[in-house]
PDB file of C-alpha atoms in Angstrom:
ATOM      1  CA  UNK S   1     -48.457 -31.445  62.974  1.00 88.00           C
ATOM      2  CA  UNK S   2     -51.941 -30.892  64.323  1.00 90.00           C
ATOM      3  CA  UNK S   3     -52.843 -27.200  64.186  1.00 93.00           C
ATOM      4  CA  UNK S   4     -56.371 -27.621  65.502  1.00 92.00           C
ATOM      5  CA  UNK S   5     -58.879 -30.382  66.186  1.00 89.00           C
ATOM      6  CA  UNK S   6     -62.462 -30.428  67.462  1.00 89.00           C
ATOM      7  CA  UNK S   7     -63.248 -33.888  68.898  1.00 85.00           C
ATOM      8  CA  UNK S   8     -66.972 -33.159  68.820  1.00 86.00           C
ATOM      9  CA  UNK S   9     -67.161 -32.606  65.073  1.00 88.00           C
ATOM     10  CA  UNK S  10     -63.943 -34.278  63.950  1.00 84.00           C
ATOM     11  CA  UNK S  11     -62.970 -31.101  62.098  1.00 89.00           C
ATOM     12  CA  UNK S  12     -59.344 -30.128  62.175  1.00 92.00           C
ATOM     13  CA  UNK S  13     -56.327 -28.745  60.388  1.00 94.00           C
ATOM     14  CA  UNK S  14     -52.846 -30.237  60.008  1.00 92.00           C
ATOM     15  CA  UNK S  15     -49.686 -28.466  58.890  1.00 93.00           C
ATOM     16  CA  UNK S  16     -47.345 -30.348  56.574  1.00 88.00           C
ATOM     17  CA  UNK S  17     -43.762 -30.136  57.907  1.00 85.00           C
ATOM     18  CA  UNK S  18     -42.090 -30.047  54.513  1.00 85.00           C
ATOM     19  CA  UNK S  19     -43.704 -26.837  53.210  1.00 89.00           C
ATOM     20  CA  UNK S  20     -45.922 -25.604  56.094  1.00 91.00           C
ATOM     21  CA  UNK S  21     -49.088 -25.955  53.980  1.00 93.00           C
ATOM     22  CA  UNK S  22     -52.287 -26.205  56.045  1.00 95.00           C
ATOM     23  CA  UNK S  23     -54.607 -29.083  55.129  1.00 95.00           C
ATOM     24  CA  UNK S  24     -58.108 -29.861  56.391  1.00 95.00           C
ATOM     25  CA  UNK S  25     -58.746 -33.225  57.991  1.00 91.00           C
ATOM     26  CA  UNK S  26     -60.950 -35.529  55.942  1.00 91.00           C
ATOM     27  CA  UNK S  27     -64.103 -36.877  57.566  1.00 88.00           C
ATOM     28  CA  UNK S  28     -63.136 -40.058  59.396  1.00 84.00           C
ATOM     29  CA  UNK S  29     -59.397 -39.232  59.355  1.00 85.00           C
ATOM     30  CA  UNK S  30     -59.000 -41.127  62.646  1.00 80.00           C
ATOM     31  CA  UNK S  31     -61.139 -44.135  61.661  1.00 79.00           C
ATOM     32  CA  UNK S  32     -59.065 -47.311  61.781  1.00 74.00           C
ATOM     33  CA  UNK S  33     -56.260 -45.483  63.560  1.00 73.00           C
ATOM     34  CA  UNK S  34     -54.810 -46.188  67.000  1.00 69.00           C
ATOM     35  CA  UNK S  35     -55.471 -42.489  67.620  1.00 74.00           C
ATOM     36  CA  UNK S  36     -58.848 -41.692  69.155  1.00 74.00           C
ATOM     37  CA  UNK S  37     -58.130 -38.010  69.605  1.00 79.00           C
ATOM     38  CA  UNK S  38     -55.278 -35.682  68.699  1.00 85.00           C
ATOM     39  CA  UNK S  39     -54.017 -32.548  70.380  1.00 86.00           C
ATOM     40  CA  UNK S  40     -52.674 -29.286  69.057  1.00 89.00           C
ATOM     41  CA  UNK S  41     -48.966 -29.545  68.251  1.00 89.00           C
ATOM     42  CA  UNK S  42     -48.968 -33.358  68.028  1.00 88.00           C
ATOM     43  CA  UNK S  43     -46.753 -34.719  65.249  1.00 88.00           C
ATOM     44  CA  UNK S  44     -48.550 -37.145  62.953  1.00 88.00           C
ATOM     45  CA  UNK S  45     -48.068 -38.852  59.610  1.00 87.00           C
ATOM     46  CA  UNK S  46     -50.958 -38.798  57.160  1.00 89.00           C
ATOM     47  CA  UNK S  47     -52.010 -39.519  53.604  1.00 90.00           C
ATOM     48  CA  UNK S  48     -53.964 -37.221  51.305  1.00 92.00           C
ATOM     49  CA  UNK S  49     -57.310 -38.189  49.837  1.00 92.00           C
ATOM     50  CA  UNK S  50     -58.371 -37.291  46.277  1.00 92.00           C
ATOM     51  CA  UNK S  51     -59.651 -33.910  47.505  1.00 93.00           C
ATOM     52  CA  UNK S  52     -56.305 -33.016  49.141  1.00 93.00           C
ATOM     53  CA  UNK S  53     -57.499 -33.547  52.717  1.00 94.00           C
ATOM     54  CA  UNK S  54     -55.438 -35.302  55.382  1.00 92.00           C
ATOM     55  CA  UNK S  55     -56.609 -38.832  56.134  1.00 90.00           C
ATOM     56  CA  UNK S  56     -55.305 -42.047  57.746  1.00 87.00           C
ATOM     57  CA  UNK S  57     -53.615 -40.206  60.620  1.00 86.00           C
ATOM     58  CA  UNK S  58     -51.041 -42.190  62.556  1.00 84.00           C
ATOM     59  CA  UNK S  59     -48.213 -41.609  64.954  1.00 80.00           C
ATOM     60  CA  UNK S  60     -44.879 -41.060  63.329  1.00 67.00           C
ATOM     61  CA  UNK S  61     -41.257 -40.670  64.205  1.00 61.00           C
ATOM     62  CA  UNK S  62     -38.888 -38.069  62.824  1.00 52.00           C
ATOM     63  CA  UNK S  63     -37.714 -40.695  60.337  1.00 54.00           C
ATOM     64  CA  UNK S  64     -41.270 -41.387  59.138  1.00 52.00           C
ATOM     65  CA  UNK S  65     -41.900 -37.704  58.613  1.00 52.00           C
ATOM     66  CA  UNK S  66     -38.774 -37.130  56.555  1.00 55.00           C
ATOM     67  CA  UNK S  67     -37.518 -34.479  58.942  1.00 53.00           C
ATOM     68  CA  UNK S  68     -34.179 -33.129  57.692  1.00 54.00           C
ATOM     69  CA  UNK S  69     -31.312 -34.764  59.579  1.00 54.00           C
ATOM     70  CA  UNK S  70     -33.221 -37.995  60.166  1.00 51.00           C
ATOM     71  CA  UNK S  71     -32.617 -40.628  57.460  1.00 52.00           C
ATOM     72  CA  UNK S  72     -35.466 -42.695  56.053  1.00 53.00           C
ATOM     73  CA  UNK S  73     -35.680 -46.392  56.960  1.00 54.00           C
ATOM     74  CA  UNK S  74     -32.861 -48.365  55.378  1.00 56.00           C
ATOM     75  CA  UNK S  75     -30.630 -45.315  54.990  1.00 54.00           C
ATOM     76  CA  UNK S  76     -27.623 -44.894  57.215  1.00 54.00           C
ATOM     77  CA  UNK S  77     -26.429 -41.340  57.787  1.00 53.00           C
ATOM     78  CA  UNK S  78     -22.780 -40.756  56.951  1.00 53.00           C
ATOM     79  CA  UNK S  79     -20.406 -40.053  59.815  1.00 50.00           C
ATOM     80  CA  UNK S  80     -19.061 -36.540  60.000  1.00 52.00           C
ATOM     81  CA  UNK S  81     -15.549 -36.215  58.588  1.00 53.00           C
ATOM     82  CA  UNK S  82     -14.068 -35.801  62.063  1.00 55.00           C
ATOM     83  CA  UNK S  83     -16.299 -38.369  63.792  1.00 54.00           C
ATOM     84  CA  UNK S  84     -14.723 -41.361  65.475  1.00 59.00           C
ATOM     85  CA  UNK S  85     -16.720 -44.572  65.699  1.00 57.00           C
ATOM     86  CA  UNK S  86     -16.926 -45.845  69.296  1.00 61.00           C
ATOM     87  CA  UNK S  87     -15.043 -49.004  70.177  1.00 65.00           C
ATOM     88  CA  UNK S  88     -14.818 -51.270  73.203  1.00 65.00           C
ATOM     89  CA  UNK S  89     -17.465 -52.895  75.393  1.00 69.00           C
ATOM     90  CA  UNK S  90     -20.901 -51.410  75.928  1.00 64.00           C
ATOM     91  CA  UNK S  91     -21.425 -49.644  79.271  1.00 61.00           C
ATOM     92  CA  UNK S  92     -23.822 -52.394  80.350  1.00 60.00           C
ATOM     93  CA  UNK S  93     -21.053 -54.970  79.831  1.00 56.00           C
ATOM     94  CA  UNK S  94     -18.726 -53.188  82.238  1.00 57.00           C
ATOM     95  CA  UNK S  95     -21.260 -52.144  84.887  1.00 55.00           C
ATOM     96  CA  UNK S  96     -20.810 -53.473  88.416  1.00 62.00           C
ATOM     97  CA  UNK S  97     -23.751 -55.859  89.148  1.00 60.00           C
ATOM     98  CA  UNK S  98     -23.854 -54.712  92.803  1.00 59.00           C
TER      99      UNK S  98
END
């Protein structure tokens, strides 16, 4: 998550979700990214450079970020013991076209 960012200098701080450690943004952290600017509180995925600074910022989903309760790609969460899988047609299949 972006804690702070100065678009004029490119300086900023991100907070890693897994352990709440604050990391400085590397120079050029947005270079090559679809992001041109970031805002405080924005959730992002990033890599660490050899100096431990956040680089290669990109948008991420809860799955990408490894947020507890959201399985990684290719993993299917187990159904709760009392969960019942839905059956029958999808709502769009039964909707009145009028």
